[in-house]
CSV table of C-alpha atoms and ligand atoms in Angstrom, one decimal:
chain,number,residue,atom,x,y,z
A,1,MET,CA,-10.5,-37.0,31.4
A,2,THR,CA,-8.2,-34.8,28.9
A,3,LYS,CA,-9.5,-31.1,28.4
A,4,PRO,CA,-10.2,-30.4,24.9
A,5,PHE,CA,-8.0,-27.3,24.0
A,6,HIS,CA,-10.8,-24.6,23.9
A,7,ASP,CA,-11.2,-25.1,27.6
A,8,MET,CA,-7.0,-24.8,27.9
A,9,PRO,CA,-5.9,-21.1,29.0
A,10,PHE,CA,-4.9,-19.9,25.6
A,11,LYS,CA,-2.7,-16.1,25.3
A,12,SER,CA,-3.9,-14.0,21.8
A,13,LYS,CA,-1.2,-12.9,20.9
A,14,LEU,CA,-2.7,-10.3,18.5
A,15,PRO,CA,-5.6,-9.5,21.3
A,16,ASN,CA,-7.0,-6.1,20.0
A,17,THR,CA,-6.9,-7.0,16.2
A,18,PRO,CA,-10.6,-7.2,14.7
A,19,ALA,CA,-10.9,-8.9,11.1
A,20,SER,CA,-9.7,-6.1,8.1
A,21,ILE,CA,-13.0,-2.7,7.7
A,22,PHE,CA,-12.0,-4.0,4.0
A,23,SER,CA,-13.7,-7.5,4.9
A,24,ARG,CA,-16.0,-5.7,6.8
A,25,MET,CA,-17.7,-3.3,4.1
A,26,SER,CA,-16.7,-5.8,1.2
A,27,ALA,CA,-19.3,-8.6,3.2
A,28,LEU,CA,-22.1,-6.2,3.6
A,29,ALA,CA,-22.0,-4.8,0.4
A,30,GLN,CA,-22.1,-8.2,-1.1
A,31,GLU,CA,-25.1,-8.8,1.6
A,32,HIS,CA,-26.3,-5.3,0.3
A,33,GLN,CA,-26.0,-5.4,-3.4
A,34,ALA,CA,-23.8,-2.6,-3.3
A,35,ILE,CA,-21.2,-1.0,-5.4
A,36,ASN,CA,-17.6,-1.5,-3.8
A,37,LEU,CA,-15.4,0.9,-3.5
A,38,SER,CA,-14.7,-0.4,-0.5
A,39,GLN,CA,-12.1,-2.6,-1.1
A,40,GLY,CA,-8.7,-1.5,-3.4
A,41,PHE,CA,-8.6,-3.7,-6.0
A,42,PRO,CA,-9.7,-2.7,-9.9
A,43,ASP,CA,-12.6,-4.3,-11.2
A,44,PHE,CA,-11.3,-4.5,-14.8
A,45,ASP,CA,-9.7,-7.0,-16.6
A,46,THR,CA,-6.0,-7.9,-16.7
A,47,ASP,CA,-4.4,-7.4,-20.1
A,48,PRO,CA,-4.6,-10.8,-22.2
A,49,LYS,CA,-0.9,-10.8,-22.9
A,50,LEU,CA,-0.6,-11.0,-19.7
A,51,ILE,CA,-2.2,-13.7,-19.7
A,52,GLU,CA,-1.0,-15.5,-22.6
A,53,ALA,CA,2.0,-15.2,-21.4
A,54,VAL,CA,1.7,-16.9,-17.6
A,55,THR,CA,0.1,-19.8,-20.0
A,56,LYS,CA,2.9,-20.3,-22.1
A,57,TYR,CA,5.2,-20.7,-18.9
A,58,MET,CA,2.6,-23.2,-17.9
A,59,ASN,CA,2.5,-25.1,-21.0
A,60,GLU,CA,7.1,-25.0,-21.5
A,61,GLY,CA,7.1,-26.2,-18.0
A,62,PHE,CA,7.9,-23.6,-16.1
A,63,ASN,CA,6.2,-24.7,-12.7
A,64,GLN,CA,8.7,-25.5,-10.3
A,65,TYR,CA,10.3,-23.4,-7.6
A,66,ALA,CA,11.5,-21.0,-8.1
A,67,PRO,CA,14.8,-19.8,-7.3
A,68,MET,CA,14.6,-18.0,-3.5
A,69,PRO,CA,14.9,-14.4,-4.2
A,70,GLY,CA,13.1,-14.7,-7.8
A,71,HIS,CA,14.1,-15.7,-11.2
A,72,ILE,CA,17.2,-13.5,-13.0
A,73,SER,CA,15.2,-11.9,-15.2
A,74,LEU,CA,12.5,-10.0,-13.0
A,75,ARG,CA,14.8,-9.0,-11.5
A,76,GLU,CA,16.9,-7.7,-13.8
A,77,GLN,CA,13.3,-6.2,-15.3
A,78,ILE,CA,13.5,-4.4,-12.0
A,79,SER,CA,17.2,-3.2,-12.3
A,80,PHE,CA,16.0,-1.7,-15.6
A,81,LYS,CA,13.0,0.3,-14.9
A,82,TYR,CA,15.2,2.3,-11.6
A,83,ASP,CA,17.8,2.6,-14.0
A,84,LYS,CA,15.5,4.4,-16.7
A,85,PHE,CA,13.0,5.4,-14.3
A,86,TYR,CA,14.5,7.1,-11.6
A,87,GLY,CA,18.9,7.2,-13.1
A,88,ILE,CA,19.5,4.8,-9.1
A,89,ASN,CA,21.5,1.7,-9.8
A,90,VAL,CA,20.1,-1.6,-8.5
A,91,ASN,CA,22.3,-4.5,-8.3
A,92,PRO,CA,20.0,-7.4,-9.5
A,93,ALA,CA,22.1,-10.1,-7.8
A,94,ASP,CA,22.3,-9.1,-4.1
A,95,GLU,CA,19.4,-5.9,-3.6
A,96,ILE,CA,15.9,-7.8,-5.0
A,97,THR,CA,14.0,-10.2,-4.1
A,98,ILE,CA,10.5,-11.1,-5.1
A,99,THR,CA,7.6,-11.6,-2.9
A,100,ALA,CA,4.5,-13.3,-2.7
A,101,GLY,CA,2.7,-9.0,-2.7
A,102,GLY,CA,3.9,-6.2,-0.9
A,103,THR,CA,2.5,-7.4,2.0
A,104,GLN,CA,4.9,-10.5,2.8
A,105,GLY,CA,7.4,-7.9,1.5
A,106,LEU,CA,6.4,-6.2,4.9
A,107,PHE,CA,6.3,-8.5,7.3
A,108,THR,CA,9.2,-10.2,6.3
A,109,VAL,CA,11.2,-6.2,6.6
A,110,ILE,CA,9.9,-6.6,9.8
A,111,SER,CA,10.2,-9.4,11.5
A,112,ALA,CA,14.0,-9.2,9.8
A,113,VAL,CA,14.8,-6.0,11.6
A,114,VAL,CA,12.5,-5.5,15.0
A,115,GLU,CA,13.0,-7.4,17.9
A,116,LYS,CA,11.2,-6.9,21.8
A,117,GLY,CA,11.0,-4.0,23.4
A,118,ASP,CA,11.5,-1.8,19.8
A,119,GLU,CA,9.7,1.4,19.0
A,120,VAL,CA,8.8,1.9,15.6
A,121,ILE,CA,7.0,4.8,14.4
A,122,ILE,CA,4.0,4.8,12.0
A,123,PHE,CA,2.3,7.7,10.0
A,124,GLU,CA,-1.2,7.4,10.9
A,125,PRO,CA,-3.6,7.1,8.3
A,126,ALA,CA,-1.7,4.0,7.9
A,127,TYR,CA,-2.6,0.5,5.9
A,128,ASP,CA,-3.4,-2.2,8.4
A,129,SER,CA,-0.6,-4.4,7.8
A,130,TYR,CA,2.1,-2.2,10.3
A,131,LYS,CA,0.7,-2.5,13.4
A,132,PRO,CA,-0.4,-6.1,13.5
A,133,ALA,CA,3.2,-7.0,12.6
A,134,ILE,CA,5.0,-5.0,15.0
A,135,GLU,CA,3.0,-6.5,17.4
A,136,LEU,CA,3.7,-10.0,17.1
A,137,MET,CA,7.6,-9.2,17.5
A,138,GLY,CA,6.6,-7.9,20.6
A,139,ALA,CA,7.9,-4.4,19.8
A,140,VAL,CA,5.7,-0.8,20.3
A,141,VAL,CA,3.8,1.0,17.9
A,142,VAL,CA,4.6,4.4,18.5
A,143,PRO,CA,1.5,6.2,15.8
A,144,VAL,CA,1.6,10.1,14.7
A,145,ARG,CA,-1.7,11.0,14.1
A,146,LEU,CA,-1.6,13.0,10.6
A,147,MET,CA,-5.1,14.8,10.4
A,148,ALA,CA,-7.3,16.2,7.5
A,149,PRO,CA,-7.4,18.1,5.4
A,150,ASP,CA,-3.8,18.6,4.5
A,151,PHE,CA,-2.7,15.6,6.8
A,152,LYS,CA,1.0,17.5,6.7
A,153,ILE,CA,3.6,15.8,8.8
A,154,ASP,CA,5.0,17.4,11.4
A,155,TRP,CA,8.5,16.9,11.4
A,156,GLU,CA,9.5,18.5,15.0
A,157,TYR,CA,7.1,16.5,16.7
A,158,VAL,CA,8.5,13.6,14.4
A,159,ARG,CA,11.9,13.9,16.5
A,160,SER,CA,10.2,14.9,19.7
A,161,LEU,CA,9.3,10.4,19.5
A,162,VAL,CA,13.0,9.2,18.2
A,163,ASN,CA,15.1,7.9,21.2
A,164,SER,CA,17.1,5.0,21.9
A,165,LYS,CA,13.9,2.3,21.4
A,166,THR,CA,13.5,3.8,17.7
A,167,LYS,CA,14.5,1.2,15.7
A,168,LEU,CA,12.9,1.4,12.4
A,169,ILE,CA,10.3,4.3,11.0
A,170,ILE,CA,8.0,2.9,8.5
A,171,ILE,CA,6.3,5.7,5.6
A,172,ASN,CA,3.8,4.5,2.9
A,173,ASN,CA,5.0,7.8,-0.1
A,174,PRO,CA,1.9,7.8,-2.4
A,175,ASN,CA,0.1,7.1,1.1
A,176,ASN,CA,-3.4,4.9,1.0
A,177,PRO,CA,-6.0,6.2,2.3
A,178,THR,CA,-5.0,10.1,2.0
A,179,GLY,CA,-3.7,10.0,-1.2
A,180,ARG,CA,-1.0,12.3,-0.3
A,181,VAL,CA,2.6,12.6,-1.8
A,182,PHE,CA,6.0,12.8,0.0
A,183,SER,CA,7.3,16.7,-1.6
A,184,VAL,CA,11.2,17.2,-1.2
A,185,ASP,CA,11.3,18.7,2.3
A,186,ASP,CA,9.5,14.9,3.9
A,187,ILE,CA,12.5,13.4,2.3
A,188,GLN,CA,15.2,16.1,3.8
A,189,GLN,CA,13.1,16.1,6.8
A,190,LEU,CA,13.3,12.0,7.1
A,191,GLU,CA,17.2,12.2,6.1
A,192,TYR,CA,17.8,14.1,9.0
A,193,ILE,CA,16.4,12.2,11.8
A,194,VAL,CA,17.6,8.9,10.3
A,195,SER,CA,20.9,10.2,10.4
A,196,ALA,CA,21.5,11.6,13.5
A,197,HIS,CA,20.2,8.2,15.0
A,198,ASN,CA,20.9,5.2,14.1
A,199,ILE,CA,17.4,4.0,12.5
A,200,VAL,CA,16.4,1.6,9.5
A,201,VAL,CA,13.6,3.2,6.8
A,202,LEU,CA,10.7,1.1,5.9
A,203,SER,CA,9.6,2.5,2.9
A,204,ASP,CA,6.0,1.3,1.4
A,205,GLU,CA,6.3,2.6,-2.4
A,206,VAL,CA,3.1,0.0,-3.7
A,207,TYR,CA,1.4,3.4,-5.4
A,208,GLU,CA,4.9,4.6,-6.6
A,209,HIS,CA,3.6,4.5,-10.5
A,210,MET,CA,0.1,6.6,-9.5
A,211,VAL,CA,1.2,10.0,-9.7
A,212,TYR,CA,-1.0,13.1,-10.9
A,213,ASP,CA,-1.2,16.8,-12.0
A,214,VAL,CA,2.5,18.8,-11.0
A,215,HIS,CA,3.5,15.4,-8.0
A,216,LYS,CA,6.1,13.5,-8.7
A,217,HIS,CA,7.1,10.5,-6.9
A,218,ILE,CA,10.6,10.5,-5.1
A,219,SER,CA,11.9,7.1,-4.1
A,220,VAL,CA,13.9,7.2,-0.7
A,221,LEU,CA,16.0,5.2,-3.1
A,222,SER,CA,17.1,8.5,-4.8
A,223,SER,CA,18.6,9.9,-1.5
A,224,GLU,CA,22.1,7.9,-0.8
A,225,ILE,CA,21.6,9.3,2.6
A,226,LEU,CA,18.1,7.3,2.7
A,227,ARG,CA,19.2,4.5,0.5
A,228,SER,CA,21.7,3.0,2.8
A,229,ARG,CA,19.3,2.4,5.7
A,230,SER,CA,16.2,2.0,4.1
A,231,PHE,CA,14.2,-1.6,2.7
A,232,VAL,CA,11.3,-0.4,-0.2
A,233,VAL,CA,8.3,-2.7,-0.5
A,234,CYS,CA,6.6,-2.6,-4.1
A,235,SER,CA,3.9,-4.8,-5.6
A,236,PHE,CA,3.3,-6.2,-9.0
A,237,GLY,CA,-0.5,-5.8,-8.0
A,238,LYS,CA,-0.9,-2.8,-7.5
A,239,LEU,CA,1.4,-2.5,-11.0
A,240,LEU,CA,-0.3,-4.6,-13.8
A,241,HIS,CA,-3.6,-5.0,-11.8
A,242,THR,CA,-3.3,-8.2,-10.3
A,243,THR,CA,-4.2,-7.7,-6.8
A,244,GLY,CA,-5.0,-11.6,-6.8
A,245,TRP,CA,-1.7,-12.7,-8.5
A,246,LYS,CA,-0.1,-11.6,-4.9
A,247,LEU,CA,3.3,-10.9,-6.6
A,248,GLY,CA,5.6,-8.1,-5.3
A,249,TYR,CA,9.5,-7.4,-4.1
A,250,VAL,CA,11.8,-5.6,-2.0
A,251,ILE,CA,14.3,-3.6,-2.6
A,252,ALA,CA,17.4,-3.1,0.2
A,253,PRO,CA,21.4,-2.8,-0.1
A,254,ALA,CA,23.4,-6.1,0.4
A,255,PHE,CA,23.9,-5.9,3.8
A,256,PHE,CA,20.1,-6.1,4.4
A,257,THR,CA,19.2,-8.1,1.1
A,258,ILE,CA,20.8,-11.2,3.6
A,259,GLU,CA,19.3,-10.3,6.5
A,260,PHE,CA,15.6,-10.3,5.0
A,261,ARG,CA,16.2,-13.2,2.5
A,262,LYS,CA,17.1,-15.0,5.3
A,263,VAL,CA,13.4,-14.3,7.5
A,264,HIS,CA,11.8,-14.7,3.3
A,265,GLN,CA,13.8,-18.6,3.2
A,266,PHE,CA,11.5,-19.5,5.5
A,267,ASN,CA,8.2,-18.1,5.3
A,268,VAL,CA,7.7,-18.6,1.8
A,269,PHE,CA,11.0,-20.0,0.7
A,270,SER,CA,10.2,-18.8,-3.1
A,271,VAL,CA,7.5,-17.3,-4.8
A,272,ASN,CA,4.7,-18.4,-8.4
A,273,ALA,CA,7.4,-19.1,-10.8
A,274,PRO,CA,5.7,-18.9,-14.5
A,275,MET,CA,3.8,-15.2,-13.1
A,276,GLN,CA,7.0,-14.3,-12.4
A,277,LEU,CA,9.0,-14.9,-16.2
A,278,ALA,CA,5.8,-13.4,-17.5
A,279,ILE,CA,5.9,-10.4,-15.9
A,280,ALA,CA,9.5,-10.0,-16.6
A,281,SER,CA,8.8,-10.8,-20.2
A,282,TYR,CA,5.3,-7.9,-20.0
A,283,LEU,CA,7.8,-5.7,-19.0
A,284,ASP,CA,9.8,-5.2,-21.7
A,285,ASP,CA,7.3,-3.0,-22.7
A,286,ILE,CA,8.5,0.7,-20.7
A,287,ASP,CA,6.0,2.4,-22.7
A,288,TYR,CA,3.2,0.0,-19.7
A,289,TYR,CA,5.3,2.3,-17.0
A,290,TYR,CA,4.1,5.7,-18.8
A,291,SER,CA,0.5,4.5,-19.4
A,292,LEU,CA,-0.7,3.6,-16.0
A,293,PRO,CA,-0.6,7.7,-14.4
A,294,LYS,CA,-2.4,9.1,-17.4
A,295,PHE,CA,-5.2,5.5,-17.2
A,296,PHE,CA,-5.9,6.3,-13.1
A,297,GLN,CA,-5.8,10.2,-13.8
A,298,GLU,CA,-8.7,9.9,-16.4
A,299,LYS,CA,-10.6,7.9,-13.7
A,300,LYS,CA,-9.4,10.7,-10.9
A,301,ASP,CA,-10.3,14.1,-13.0
A,302,PHE,CA,-14.3,11.8,-13.9
A,303,LEU,CA,-15.1,11.6,-10.6
A,304,LEU,CA,-13.8,14.9,-10.1
A,305,HIS,CA,-15.5,16.9,-12.0
A,306,ALA,CA,-18.9,14.2,-11.7
A,307,LEU,CA,-18.6,15.4,-8.3
A,308,LYS,CA,-18.5,19.3,-7.9
A,309,ASP,CA,-22.3,19.2,-7.9
A,310,SER,CA,-22.4,16.6,-5.5
A,311,ARG,CA,-22.5,18.3,-0.8
A,312,PHE,CA,-19.3,16.0,-1.1
A,313,ASN,CA,-16.4,18.1,-0.5
A,314,VAL,CA,-13.7,16.0,-2.8
A,315,LEU,CA,-10.0,16.5,-0.5
A,316,PRO,CA,-6.8,16.4,-3.3
A,317,THR,CA,-5.4,13.2,-4.5
A,318,GLN,CA,-1.5,13.9,-5.4
A,319,GLY,CA,-1.1,9.9,-6.0
A,320,THR,CA,-2.8,6.5,-5.2
A,321,TYR,CA,-5.7,5.4,-6.9
A,322,PHE,CA,-7.9,6.1,-3.6
A,323,MET,CA,-10.0,9.7,-2.8
A,324,LEU,CA,-11.1,10.8,0.4
A,325,LEU,CA,-14.7,12.9,0.4
A,326,ASP,CA,-15.9,15.2,3.4
A,327,TYR,CA,-19.5,14.5,4.3
A,328,SER,CA,-19.4,17.3,7.0
A,329,ASN,CA,-22.4,18.9,4.6
A,330,ILE,CA,-24.4,15.8,5.4
A,331,SER,CA,-24.9,14.3,8.3
A,332,GLU,CA,-22.2,14.2,12.0
A,333,GLU,CA,-22.5,10.7,12.7
A,334,GLN,CA,-19.9,8.4,12.8
A,335,GLU,CA,-18.4,7.0,10.1
A,336,LEU,CA,-18.2,3.9,10.1
A,337,ASP,CA,-22.2,4.3,11.3
A,338,PHE,CA,-22.4,6.6,7.3
A,339,ALA,CA,-20.3,4.3,5.9
A,340,GLU,CA,-22.2,1.0,7.2
A,341,ARG,CA,-26.0,3.1,6.1
A,342,LEU,CA,-24.7,4.4,2.9
A,343,THR,CA,-24.5,0.7,2.0
A,344,ILE,CA,-27.7,-0.4,2.9
A,345,GLU,CA,-29.4,2.3,2.2
A,346,HIS,CA,-27.9,3.8,-0.8
A,347,LYS,CA,-25.5,0.4,-1.3
A,348,LEU,CA,-22.3,2.3,-2.0
A,349,ALA,CA,-20.0,0.7,0.0
A,350,MET,CA,-16.6,2.9,1.3
A,351,ILE,CA,-14.0,2.7,3.9
A,352,PRO,CA,-14.3,4.8,7.7
A,353,VAL,CA,-11.1,6.8,7.0
A,354,SER,CA,-10.8,6.2,11.4
A,355,ALA,CA,-10.6,2.7,10.4
A,356,PHE,CA,-6.6,3.5,9.8
A,357,TYR,CA,-5.9,5.0,12.9
A,358,THR,CA,-5.4,3.4,16.4
A,359,HIS,CA,-7.3,5.8,18.0
A,360,GLY,CA,-9.4,7.5,14.8
A,361,ASP,CA,-11.7,11.2,15.5
A,362,ASN,CA,-14.5,11.5,13.7
A,363,GLN,CA,-13.3,13.4,10.5
A,364,GLN,CA,-16.4,12.6,8.6
A,365,LEU,CA,-14.2,11.2,5.5
A,366,LEU,CA,-14.4,8.1,3.7
A,367,ARG,CA,-12.4,6.5,1.3
A,368,ILE,CA,-13.4,5.5,-2.5
A,369,CYS,CA,-11.2,3.2,-4.0
A,370,PHE,CA,-11.1,4.7,-8.3
A,371,ALA,CA,-9.9,2.0,-10.0
A,372,LYS,CA,-12.5,0.6,-11.2
A,373,LYS,CA,-14.3,0.4,-14.8
A,374,LEU,CA,-16.1,3.7,-15.9
A,375,GLN,CA,-19.4,1.7,-16.1
A,376,THR,CA,-18.5,1.9,-12.1
A,377,LEU,CA,-18.2,4.9,-11.9
A,378,THR,CA,-20.9,6.2,-13.3
A,379,ALA,CA,-23.1,4.3,-11.4
A,380,ALA,CA,-21.7,5.0,-8.3
A,381,VAL,CA,-21.4,9.0,-8.7
A,382,ASP,CA,-24.7,9.0,-9.8
A,383,ILE,CA,-26.0,7.6,-6.1
A,384,LEU,CA,-23.2,10.1,-4.3
A,385,LYS,CA,-25.0,13.3,-6.3
A,386,PHE,CA,-28.2,12.7,-4.6
A,387,ILE,CA,-27.1,11.9,-0.6
B,1,PLP,C1,0.1,1.1,1.6
B,1,PLP,C2,0.0,-0.8,0.9
B,1,PLP,N1,0.8,-1.8,1.0
B,1,PLP,C3,1.0,-2.5,0.9
B,1,PLP,C4,-0.2,-3.2,0.1
B,1,PLP,C5,-0.1,-4.9,-0.6
B,1,PLP,O1,-0.3,-5.2,-1.3
B,1,PLP,P1,-0.3,-6.4,-2.3
B,1,PLP,O2,-1.3,-6.7,-2.0
B,1,PLP,O3,0.6,-7.1,-2.8
B,1,PLP,O4,0.5,-7.6,-1.3
B,1,PLP,C6,-1.8,-2.2,0.1
B,1,PLP,C7,-2.5,-3.0,-0.8
B,1,PLP,O5,-3.3,-3.0,-0.4
B,1,PLP,C8,-1.2,-1.1,0.1
B,1,PLP,O6,-2.2,-0.4,0.1
């Protein structure tokens, strides 16, 4: 008799990869009808003008495959933005590819660059998709642990990790979950390391337009040295409050883009056609980019002010729409235990920061997402003030 498949030996390619903490906390929030500040998505509406534009292109019949690298009107719009914002020249024809969100961009870069046995340096706390993608390629993750309160990078230590197997360094600037933004010095230190070795850079810049106070976003594209060896990943989900649309893009020099597209075309081939066209027309209004940091700064400042009298210590947020709360004045519980208890007993869900590390110590930190309506944030503050 033939054996059923589940009785046959089958080796998982990702044996140590649990379900994501975001799904776990969101499910717990739903079960206990808690306010969900755990997952990184807005709870406010998408601009009706953008939705109308998608409907318009659908009605006009743009419902078949888009070109493999993306609609040229959208790639031109992206190129226009880099010119206007940073004075950087990006060629829409052979340096930009439209992807199914930032996540697909990240995965495709890693697939195109990383080989079995390579080493990839990542900075932790890190976005959760980097590690499994590297491991699927048979490569080795080399984590650099950054710790609260400032999560400063010790570049001397990073240099000590580089060897002949180091293929890629992944940075996330502005960083989820720390809210930290790269300084001029960070960029120079990175330049120094990668130019001394043959290392590729993957720069995850999905929060580039959410930078506050005196801080400025410095893209790796603004450095001659980094630009020639970097892939930059961006997300329209973050930019336009449309995380469910899963659209983004990757910028890289032409010779890298050729390699990227070889994988991209057999991964998704091309991505959502009417939405690409709608986004291209919507972004004709360049003021949108300028309005975004102000929009989120108000939410950040509201929380900062409202939590002054609470027992939580708020860590500074330089960028992104995340804020870290230190609860060491309240409890010695492990982060996951504390986060679960708050969800169940106080009806407020947040993310334990230890989940962003390979081996997470208890720093007594929780991450909240403030891309929420004022009403949601006010309700959350009313809970946090009394914990
Ligand atoms: C740092 C970082 N990179 C990439 C992504 C993925 O972006 P997308 O939703 O466009 O796939 C996220 C989403 O939360 C993120 O926080």
